[in-house]
Each structure stands twice: as C-alpha cells, then as structure tokens.
Amino acid sequence: MGLADEFDGVAHAIAPMLHRTAWLLTTDAHASEDLVQEALARLYVALRSRKHVDNPPAYARTVLVRLYIDQRRRRWSREVVTDCVPETTVGDDRAGGLSLWSALDGLSRDDRAVLVLRYYYDLSASEVAGELQTTEAAVRTRASRAAARVRKVLGPDFVVDRRMS
Amino acid sequence: MTTEPKDLRGELDGLVEARPALAASVVEQAAARGRARLRRRRQMVVSGVVGAVLLTVASGAFLALVPDGADRGDGSLPAADSDSETAAVHGDSSQSAARLTEAYLEALENQDGAGIAALAPKQNDAAGAANEKVDRFGGRSAEEAHVESIPDFGGTVQRVRITWTGYSGEDEILLVEEGDAWHIALGENPDPGGPPPADTTEPAS
C-alpha cells in the first residue's frame, strides 16, 4: 500500500472523530472544517516525513486541539454568525442545546479544550496534560473552572461528571 | 414528577449529533495542502543551497583575485595549493552540501529511517552515522563529522561540521529542530535573538 493510499484510508476513518472534536471546540461549521483539514494536512506531512506515527488518530486529534488553542495566540479573529441568540433561561429544556452552546462559548480556549477532552473523551487529567503540554494541576484547575461555568449557565443540578455523582 | 438531572456528556453528545455534515472533499483538500507544504519546504531548502553556492562562488572569485603570498585579510597564510584549486574545493564542498541536502530530502520522502537518523542527529552516535551518510552521498570520503549542540538555543539547533580527507574545505550544516522534526538550514547562522518560535502544535509521534 502506497503512502497516498495509507493516508486516504486513515484520513477517511478518523475525519468524523476529528470533526466531532472540532465542532465541540468551535461550534462553527467553517472553523471546525478548517481545523479538520489542517490537522489532516499535518498528518499527511508527518506520515511522509517520519518513519511512522504510532497512533494516527490520537496524533491528529492532538494536532487539532493544539491548533485550536494556537489560533488565540495568532490572534485570528473569528466571528460566529448565528440567527439565534444564545442567552436563554436557565433550565429551559427546549433550549438546552443553546444553553450549553452559551456555556461553552463563555469558556477560554484552554478551558474548553480541557472540558472536551476530559468529559467527552473521558481522558484522565494526566492524559489531557500530555495532550495540551501542560501540568495535571493546570488541567484540574481548568476543568474545575469550566465545570463551574457550565453549572452557572445550566443550573446547579447539572451533572458535569457522572463519575463523581 | 422528578426528572433525572442532565449531564454534560449527554448534552455534548446531543450537540455533536446536531453538527453540520463535513464536506466530502476535506480529505482530498488536506492531502493537497500537505503536498504543497512538502513542496514549499523542499523549495526553501533548495533556495538555501543555491544561496550557499553563490556565496561560495563569490568568495572563491575574491580569493582568485588575491596574489599568491599576499595577506588575505583573515590572518591566514596562503594555502599551498593554487587559488584555482582553493576555489574548486569550496565549490565542491557546496555541491556536496547540496547533494547531502538532496539525500536528506530523499530520505524524508522515502521514509528512510536510517537516512533521517543519520542527518538528524538525535542519537549519541550521530556523528558516526552522519559520517557514513556523507561518505555514501557526498561522493568522496568524509574524514570527520562533528555534531555539537548550540547551548544558547536550548539544544534546538545542532551544528554538523564535516571535514574531508585530502581536502582543506569544511562543510557546516545547521539542523534546526521544529517540533519533533529537524530541518537543514544552510548558509546562515540562526538569529542571535533566538530561533523562531517552534511550532508546538505537532505532538511527538
């Protein structure tokens, strides 16, 4: 199997996972698609340039999350075009998705990345720290801050971590 | 009537379900972007080699203008060989540096692990490995290949100096670490203010 075939196979297999991650990080169709494309482009270069990438899905996801955080450092501006106002009444079932959307948008990029990796992918604090090149203590602090923010928007009964309940 | 409190994981799942479809062409576009990036990287290195060759030719022309026995301005005595031979040695060195660079790029493209390791010396025996590679691709015998880290740059820059058996010339190659990859920077020293910020978005594989 050639390099191009190898990349195509891997990329098509992991693109949905990358898209889910990007969507949770940005909730923006164009931004998430661009993140997926850039992460895959870097995976392509890595596969062509190195002996092997041990775990392509994990590699690509790490690249994607770091790119997302890095965009803040590069001061890329991003406008969210939406036809609905995200601020909704706390506890409104009909607007649950929007409330979560609002809660996520209120987080810093680092906090949001921690939240997604910790609570959507169930990674340990140690694993998140490795992925974001930070310390476990920083991950715990960010996770706690993100959870507090989510509860503030979605209500005190909202369960952030089933493992803790 | 009581309802079970909502949990974050469930809400995130719901949000994921509501995401728009991913464009079918994203993989093809990513591959095209990756190919373009590799091509640009190759062009940049080749440009560096061309610049080094031009500099060498210019310095060789200058030496050719200096009469035998004259002070060359650098405090050194005139070489025993003729000026034309000196210029030829410099030219050969640059050409072999170009061949070395091409070999490195070829190793990268072919995923030649041994070749990459030889020219991206991260191992303790890098000097020996680089020497073998230089010998193999340089078309003549490399006497020594010294690998030294430049500490001011936190180990992110390594200098490989190659001397040749029977030649007075010496090639110097700077390997600059970017993330987990090494790139050859020819013909220029790193900015004294420090290397450009490393791209930390790519994890170690």
Short mmCIF file of C-alpha atoms in Angstrom, two decimals:
data_model
loop_
_atom_site.label_atom_id
_atom_site.label_comp_id
_atom_site.label_asym_id
_atom_site.label_seq_id
_atom_site.Cartn_x
_atom_site.Cartn_y
_atom_site.Cartn_z
CA MET A 1 0.00 0.00 0.00
CA GLY A 2 1.43 3.37 -1.00
CA LEU A 3 1.69 6.43 1.16
CA ALA A 4 -1.21 8.12 -0.57
CA ASP A 5 -3.44 5.09 -0.01
CA GLU A 6 -2.32 4.85 3.58
CA PHE A 7 -3.15 8.49 4.20
CA ASP A 8 -6.51 8.26 2.44
CA GLY A 9 -7.50 5.21 4.47
CA VAL A 10 -6.50 6.71 7.78
CA ALA A 11 -7.88 10.15 6.99
CA HIS A 12 -11.31 8.92 5.92
CA ALA A 13 -11.51 6.75 9.03
CA ILE A 14 -10.64 9.48 11.51
CA ALA A 15 -12.24 12.51 9.83
CA PRO A 16 -15.59 12.06 11.62
CA MET A 17 -13.88 11.85 15.02
CA LEU A 18 -11.84 14.95 14.23
CA HIS A 19 -14.95 16.76 13.08
CA ARG A 20 -16.79 15.93 16.31
CA THR A 21 -13.86 17.30 18.30
CA ALA A 22 -13.56 20.44 16.19
CA TRP A 23 -17.28 21.04 16.37
CA LEU A 24 -17.31 20.79 20.17
CA LEU A 25 -14.39 23.20 20.32
CA THR A 26 -15.76 25.79 17.92
CA THR A 27 -19.47 25.10 17.26
CA ASP A 28 -18.75 26.78 13.96
CA ALA A 29 -19.16 24.91 10.69
CA HIS A 30 -16.38 26.66 8.77
CA ALA A 31 -13.91 26.86 11.64
CA SER A 32 -14.36 23.20 12.51
CA GLU A 33 -13.94 22.12 8.90
CA ASP A 34 -10.80 24.19 8.57
CA LEU A 35 -9.37 22.68 11.75
CA VAL A 36 -10.06 19.16 10.45
CA GLN A 37 -8.42 19.94 7.14
CA GLU A 38 -5.33 21.48 8.72
CA ALA A 39 -4.94 18.61 11.20
CA LEU A 40 -5.17 16.11 8.35
CA ALA A 41 -2.68 18.11 6.27
CA ARG A 42 -0.18 17.94 9.11
CA LEU A 43 -0.82 14.25 9.50
CA TYR A 44 -0.06 13.89 5.78
CA VAL A 45 3.26 15.69 6.21
CA ALA A 46 4.06 13.64 9.30
CA LEU A 47 3.33 10.35 7.53
CA ARG A 48 5.53 11.42 4.63
CA SER A 49 8.34 12.76 6.78
CA ARG A 50 8.78 10.21 9.51
CA LYS A 51 9.30 6.54 9.98
CA HIS A 52 5.85 6.12 11.42
CA VAL A 53 3.24 7.82 13.56
CA ASP A 54 2.39 5.44 16.40
CA ASN A 55 -1.25 6.38 16.73
CA PRO A 56 -2.56 8.49 13.82
CA PRO A 57 -6.00 9.22 15.34
CA ALA A 58 -4.52 10.42 18.64
CA TYR A 59 -1.80 12.32 16.77
CA ALA A 60 -4.30 14.11 14.55
CA ARG A 61 -6.63 14.93 17.44
CA THR A 62 -3.75 16.37 19.46
CA VAL A 63 -2.70 18.49 16.48
CA LEU A 64 -6.26 19.69 16.06
CA VAL A 65 -6.71 20.67 19.71
CA ARG A 66 -3.36 22.44 19.78
CA LEU A 67 -4.21 24.26 16.57
CA TYR A 68 -7.47 25.39 18.13
CA ILE A 69 -5.64 26.77 21.18
CA ASP A 70 -2.89 28.22 19.00
CA GLN A 71 -5.37 30.26 16.99
CA ARG A 72 -5.81 32.51 20.01
CA ARG A 73 -2.07 33.11 20.12
CA ARG A 74 -2.06 34.03 16.46
CA ARG A 75 -4.91 36.43 17.12
CA TRP A 76 -7.02 35.01 14.38
CA SER A 77 -10.36 36.65 14.60
CA ARG A 78 -13.43 34.57 14.31
CA GLU A 79 -16.97 35.76 14.00
CA VAL A 80 -19.79 33.48 14.88
CA VAL A 81 -22.68 34.08 12.57
CA THR A 82 -25.90 32.87 14.07
CA ASP A 83 -29.55 33.68 13.65
CA CYS A 84 -30.42 32.86 17.25
CA VAL A 85 -29.47 34.48 20.49
CA PRO A 86 -27.60 32.02 22.68
CA GLU A 87 -28.63 33.54 26.02
CA THR A 88 -31.57 31.51 27.33
CA THR A 89 -33.35 30.91 30.59
CA VAL A 90 -31.57 28.52 32.91
CA GLY A 91 -33.22 25.14 32.94
CA ASP A 92 -35.22 25.69 29.78
CA ASP A 93 -35.46 22.19 28.29
CA ARG A 94 -36.30 23.41 24.84
CA ALA A 95 -33.19 25.50 24.73
CA GLY A 96 -30.87 23.02 26.40
CA GLY A 97 -28.55 22.87 23.41
CA LEU A 98 -28.34 26.61 23.16
CA SER A 99 -27.63 26.89 26.88
CA LEU A 100 -24.74 24.50 26.55
CA TRP A 101 -23.62 26.42 23.47
CA SER A 102 -23.67 29.59 25.52
CA ALA A 103 -21.77 27.95 28.36
CA LEU A 104 -19.09 26.66 26.03
CA ASP A 105 -18.71 29.98 24.27
CA GLY A 106 -18.08 31.63 27.62
CA LEU A 107 -15.03 29.47 28.23
CA SER A 108 -11.48 30.32 27.30
CA ARG A 109 -9.98 28.13 24.57
CA ASP A 110 -7.80 26.26 27.05
CA ASP A 111 -10.70 25.63 29.42
CA ARG A 112 -12.92 24.48 26.57
CA ALA A 113 -10.28 22.12 25.26
CA VAL A 114 -9.86 20.63 28.73
CA LEU A 115 -13.61 20.23 29.08
CA VAL A 116 -13.95 18.42 25.76
CA LEU A 117 -11.02 16.08 26.35
CA ARG A 118 -11.90 15.41 29.97
CA TYR A 119 -15.66 15.00 29.76
CA TYR A 120 -16.33 13.98 26.17
CA TYR A 121 -13.34 11.72 25.63
CA ASP A 122 -13.06 10.70 29.29
CA LEU A 123 -9.33 11.28 29.32
CA SER A 124 -7.57 11.42 32.68
CA ALA A 125 -6.05 14.67 33.90
CA SER A 126 -2.65 13.20 33.16
CA GLU A 127 -3.62 12.32 29.58
CA VAL A 128 -5.12 15.78 28.99
CA ALA A 129 -1.99 17.38 30.40
CA GLY A 130 0.13 15.42 27.95
CA GLU A 131 -2.08 16.35 25.04
CA LEU A 132 -2.08 20.06 25.88
CA GLN A 133 1.54 20.21 27.04
CA THR A 134 0.64 21.47 30.47
CA THR A 135 0.58 20.17 34.04
CA GLU A 136 -2.01 17.96 35.70
CA ALA A 137 -2.64 20.69 38.28
CA ALA A 138 -3.41 23.16 35.50
CA VAL A 139 -5.78 20.67 33.90
CA ARG A 140 -7.63 20.14 37.18
CA THR A 141 -7.90 23.88 37.72
CA ARG A 142 -9.22 24.43 34.21
CA ALA A 143 -11.65 21.51 34.47
CA SER A 144 -12.99 22.85 37.75
CA ARG A 145 -13.37 26.35 36.33
CA ALA A 146 -15.08 25.04 33.21
CA ALA A 147 -17.47 22.93 35.31
CA ALA A 148 -18.35 25.93 37.46
CA ARG A 149 -19.08 27.98 34.37
CA VAL A 150 -21.30 25.26 32.92
CA ARG A 151 -23.23 24.92 36.18
CA LYS A 152 -23.65 28.67 36.35
CA VAL A 153 -25.34 28.67 32.96
CA LEU A 154 -27.17 25.35 33.10
CA GLY A 155 -28.08 25.25 36.76
CA PRO A 156 -26.57 23.82 39.94
CA ASP A 157 -28.21 20.40 39.42
CA PHE A 158 -26.47 19.90 36.11
CA VAL A 159 -24.17 16.90 36.39
CA VAL A 160 -20.80 17.72 34.89
CA ASP A 161 -19.09 14.45 35.70
CA ARG A 162 -21.15 11.27 36.10
CA ARG A 163 -18.13 9.57 37.62
CA MET A 164 -18.29 11.98 40.55
CA SER A 165 -22.05 11.69 41.16
CA MET B 1 -42.71 14.19 38.95
CA THR B 2 -38.97 14.18 39.12
CA THR B 3 -36.65 14.21 36.18
CA GLU B 4 -33.14 12.93 36.12
CA PRO B 5 -30.69 15.81 36.06
CA LYS B 6 -28.95 16.33 32.78
CA ASP B 7 -25.31 15.55 32.47
CA LEU B 8 -22.60 17.17 30.43
CA ARG B 9 -21.66 14.07 28.47
CA GLY B 10 -25.24 13.64 27.28
CA GLU B 11 -25.50 17.28 26.31
CA LEU B 12 -22.22 17.12 24.43
CA ASP B 13 -23.48 14.04 22.59
CA GLY B 14 -26.58 16.00 21.65
CA LEU B 15 -24.52 18.89 20.41
CA VAL B 16 -22.39 16.53 18.33
CA GLU B 17 -25.49 14.97 16.79
CA ALA B 18 -26.62 18.42 15.69
CA ARG B 19 -23.39 19.28 13.91
CA PRO B 20 -23.45 20.03 10.18
CA ALA B 21 -22.11 17.48 7.74
CA LEU B 22 -18.41 17.50 6.96
CA ALA B 23 -17.58 18.30 3.34
CA ALA B 24 -16.70 15.14 1.43
CA SER B 25 -13.68 16.79 -0.14
CA VAL B 26 -11.95 17.61 3.14
CA VAL B 27 -9.55 14.65 2.95
CA GLU B 28 -8.53 15.39 -0.63
CA GLN B 29 -8.04 19.06 0.19
CA ALA B 30 -5.97 18.16 3.24
CA ALA B 31 -3.75 15.91 1.13
CA ALA B 32 -3.29 18.70 -1.40
CA ARG B 33 -2.40 21.11 1.39
CA GLY B 34 0.10 18.61 2.80
CA ARG B 35 1.70 18.06 -0.62
CA ALA B 36 2.02 21.81 -1.14
CA ARG B 37 3.65 22.17 2.26
CA LEU B 38 6.23 19.49 1.49
CA ARG B 39 6.93 21.11 -1.87
CA ARG B 40 7.42 24.54 -0.26
CA ARG B 41 9.75 23.05 2.33
CA ARG B 42 11.79 21.45 -0.40
CA GLN B 43 11.96 24.70 -2.37
CA MET B 44 13.11 26.62 0.70
CA VAL B 45 15.95 24.20 1.34
CA VAL B 46 17.00 24.21 -2.30
CA SER B 47 16.95 28.03 -2.24
CA GLY B 48 19.26 27.91 0.75
CA VAL B 49 21.63 25.63 -1.12
CA VAL B 50 21.64 27.90 -4.15
CA GLY B 51 22.40 30.87 -1.88
CA ALA B 52 25.26 28.98 -0.27
CA VAL B 53 26.69 28.04 -3.67
CA LEU B 54 26.50 31.66 -4.86
CA LEU B 55 28.25 32.86 -1.71
CA THR B 56 30.95 30.27 -2.16
CA VAL B 57 31.46 31.16 -5.79
CA ALA B 58 31.70 34.84 -4.83
CA SER B 59 34.25 34.14 -2.10
CA GLY B 60 36.19 31.89 -4.48
CA ALA B 61 36.29 34.67 -7.06
CA PHE B 62 37.59 37.05 -4.41
CA LEU B 63 40.35 34.63 -3.42
CA ALA B 64 41.29 34.20 -7.07
CA LEU B 65 41.96 37.94 -7.27
CA VAL B 66 44.40 37.85 -4.34
CA PRO B 67 48.00 37.15 -5.49
CA ASP B 68 49.95 34.25 -4.01
CA GLY B 69 51.75 35.24 -0.81
CA ALA B 70 49.50 38.24 -0.17
CA ASP B 71 47.67 38.85 3.08
CA ARG B 72 44.16 37.55 2.54
CA GLY B 73 42.69 39.69 5.27
CA ASP B 74 41.84 36.84 7.57
CA GLY B 75 45.25 36.41 9.12
CA SER B 76 45.84 33.06 7.46
CA LEU B 77 48.81 32.15 5.35
CA PRO B 78 48.18 31.45 1.70
CA ALA B 79 47.34 27.81 1.02
CA ALA B 80 49.97 25.65 -0.58
CA ASP B 81 47.66 24.81 -3.45
CA SER B 82 46.80 27.32 -6.13
CA ASP B 83 43.93 29.76 -5.89
CA SER B 84 42.03 27.96 -8.58
CA GLU B 85 42.26 24.76 -6.58
CA THR B 86 41.06 26.59 -3.49
CA ALA B 87 38.05 27.84 -5.37
CA ALA B 88 37.42 24.36 -6.69
CA VAL B 89 37.50 22.92 -3.20
CA HIS B 90 34.96 25.46 -1.99
CA GLY B 91 32.77 24.73 -4.97
CA ASP B 92 32.96 21.00 -4.37
CA SER B 93 32.08 21.46 -0.75
CA SER B 94 28.96 23.39 -1.60
CA GLN B 95 27.98 20.88 -4.22
CA SER B 96 28.39 18.06 -1.77
CA ALA B 97 26.33 20.04 0.73
CA ALA B 98 23.67 20.29 -1.94
CA ARG B 99 23.89 16.55 -2.54
CA LEU B 100 23.68 15.98 1.19
CA THR B 101 20.57 18.10 1.38
CA GLU B 102 19.04 16.26 -1.53
CA ALA B 103 19.88 12.98 0.19
CA TYR B 104 18.20 14.19 3.35
CA LEU B 105 15.08 15.20 1.47
CA GLU B 106 15.10 11.92 -0.38
CA ALA B 107 15.37 10.06 2.90
CA LEU B 108 12.44 12.04 4.25
CA GLU B 109 10.29 11.32 1.23
CA ASN B 110 11.20 7.64 1.15
CA GLN B 111 10.78 7.31 4.89
CA ASP B 112 14.31 6.05 5.02
CA GLY B 113 14.65 5.85 8.77
CA ALA B 114 18.38 5.29 8.74
CA GLY B 115 18.92 8.23 6.43
CA ILE B 116 16.79 10.55 8.50
CA ALA B 117 18.50 9.48 11.69
CA ALA B 118 21.88 9.97 10.09
CA LEU B 119 21.16 13.52 9.08
CA ALA B 120 19.00 14.47 12.00
CA PRO B 121 21.41 13.51 14.76
CA LYS B 122 19.44 12.93 17.88
CA GLN B 123 21.33 9.81 18.89
CA ASN B 124 24.70 9.71 20.60
CA ASP B 125 26.31 8.03 17.64
CA ALA B 126 25.02 10.67 15.28
CA ALA B 127 28.49 11.75 14.26
CA GLY B 128 29.35 8.28 13.01
CA ALA B 129 26.03 7.88 11.29
CA ALA B 130 26.30 11.29 9.64
CA ASN B 131 29.79 10.43 8.53
CA GLU B 132 28.60 7.25 6.86
CA LYS B 133 25.81 9.12 5.14
CA VAL B 134 28.08 11.89 3.97
CA ASP B 135 30.53 9.33 2.70
CA ARG B 136 27.82 7.50 0.85
CA PHE B 137 26.14 10.50 -0.73
CA GLY B 138 28.92 13.05 -0.86
CA GLY B 139 30.83 11.07 -3.45
CA ARG B 140 34.08 11.23 -1.52
CA SER B 141 35.49 10.32 1.84
CA ALA B 142 34.45 12.29 4.88
CA GLU B 143 37.18 12.37 7.45
CA GLU B 144 35.13 13.51 10.37
CA ALA B 145 31.65 14.72 11.13
CA HIS B 146 31.34 16.63 14.35
CA VAL B 147 27.93 17.15 15.85
CA GLU B 148 27.55 19.77 18.50
CA SER B 149 24.55 21.35 20.13
CA ILE B 150 24.47 25.09 20.38
CA PRO B 151 23.51 25.55 24.03
CA ASP B 152 22.32 29.11 23.71
CA PHE B 153 19.40 27.83 21.74
CA GLY B 154 18.33 25.25 24.25
CA GLY B 155 19.51 22.34 22.17
CA THR B 156 17.12 23.21 19.36
CA VAL B 157 19.95 23.90 16.94
CA GLN B 158 22.71 21.45 16.15
CA ARG B 159 25.73 22.11 14.04
CA VAL B 160 27.32 19.38 11.95
CA ARG B 161 30.81 20.17 10.72
CA ILE B 162 32.27 17.88 8.10
CA THR B 163 35.91 17.76 7.10
CA TRP B 164 37.11 15.87 4.06
CA THR B 165 40.03 13.55 3.56
CA GLY B 166 42.50 15.19 1.19
CA TYR B 167 40.63 18.48 1.06
CA SER B 168 41.07 21.60 3.12
CA GLY B 169 37.41 22.59 2.83
CA GLU B 170 34.89 22.09 5.55
CA ASP B 171 31.14 21.95 5.30
CA GLU B 172 28.91 23.21 8.02
CA ILE B 173 25.27 22.34 8.28
CA LEU B 174 22.84 23.65 10.85
CA LEU B 175 20.00 21.41 11.85
CA VAL B 176 17.11 23.31 13.37
CA GLU B 177 14.55 21.50 15.43
CA GLU B 178 10.95 22.40 14.75
CA GLY B 179 8.60 20.42 16.89
CA ASP B 180 9.72 16.86 16.51
CA ALA B 181 11.28 17.32 13.09
CA TRP B 182 14.69 18.54 12.04
CA HIS B 183 15.33 20.81 9.11
CA ILE B 184 18.57 21.74 7.48
CA ALA B 185 19.36 25.44 7.46
CA LEU B 186 22.25 26.13 5.14
CA GLY B 187 24.33 29.21 4.61
CA GLU B 188 23.14 31.23 7.54
CA ASN B 189 23.51 31.26 11.26
CA PRO B 190 20.48 31.34 13.49
CA ASP B 191 19.22 34.69 14.63
CA PRO B 192 21.21 35.68 17.74
CA GLY B 193 17.94 36.68 19.33
CA GLY B 194 16.88 33.06 19.32
CA PRO B 195 15.27 30.66 16.92
CA PRO B 196 11.81 31.36 15.57
CA PRO B 197 9.10 30.12 17.91
CA ALA B 198 8.78 26.39 17.49
CA ASP B 199 5.51 25.09 16.17
CA THR B 200 4.26 23.21 19.19
CA THR B 201 1.05 22.04 17.62
CA GLU B 202 2.51 18.79 16.37
CA PRO B 203 2.98 16.16 19.03
CA ALA B 204 5.78 13.68 19.18
CA SER B 205 4.65 10.54 17.44
#
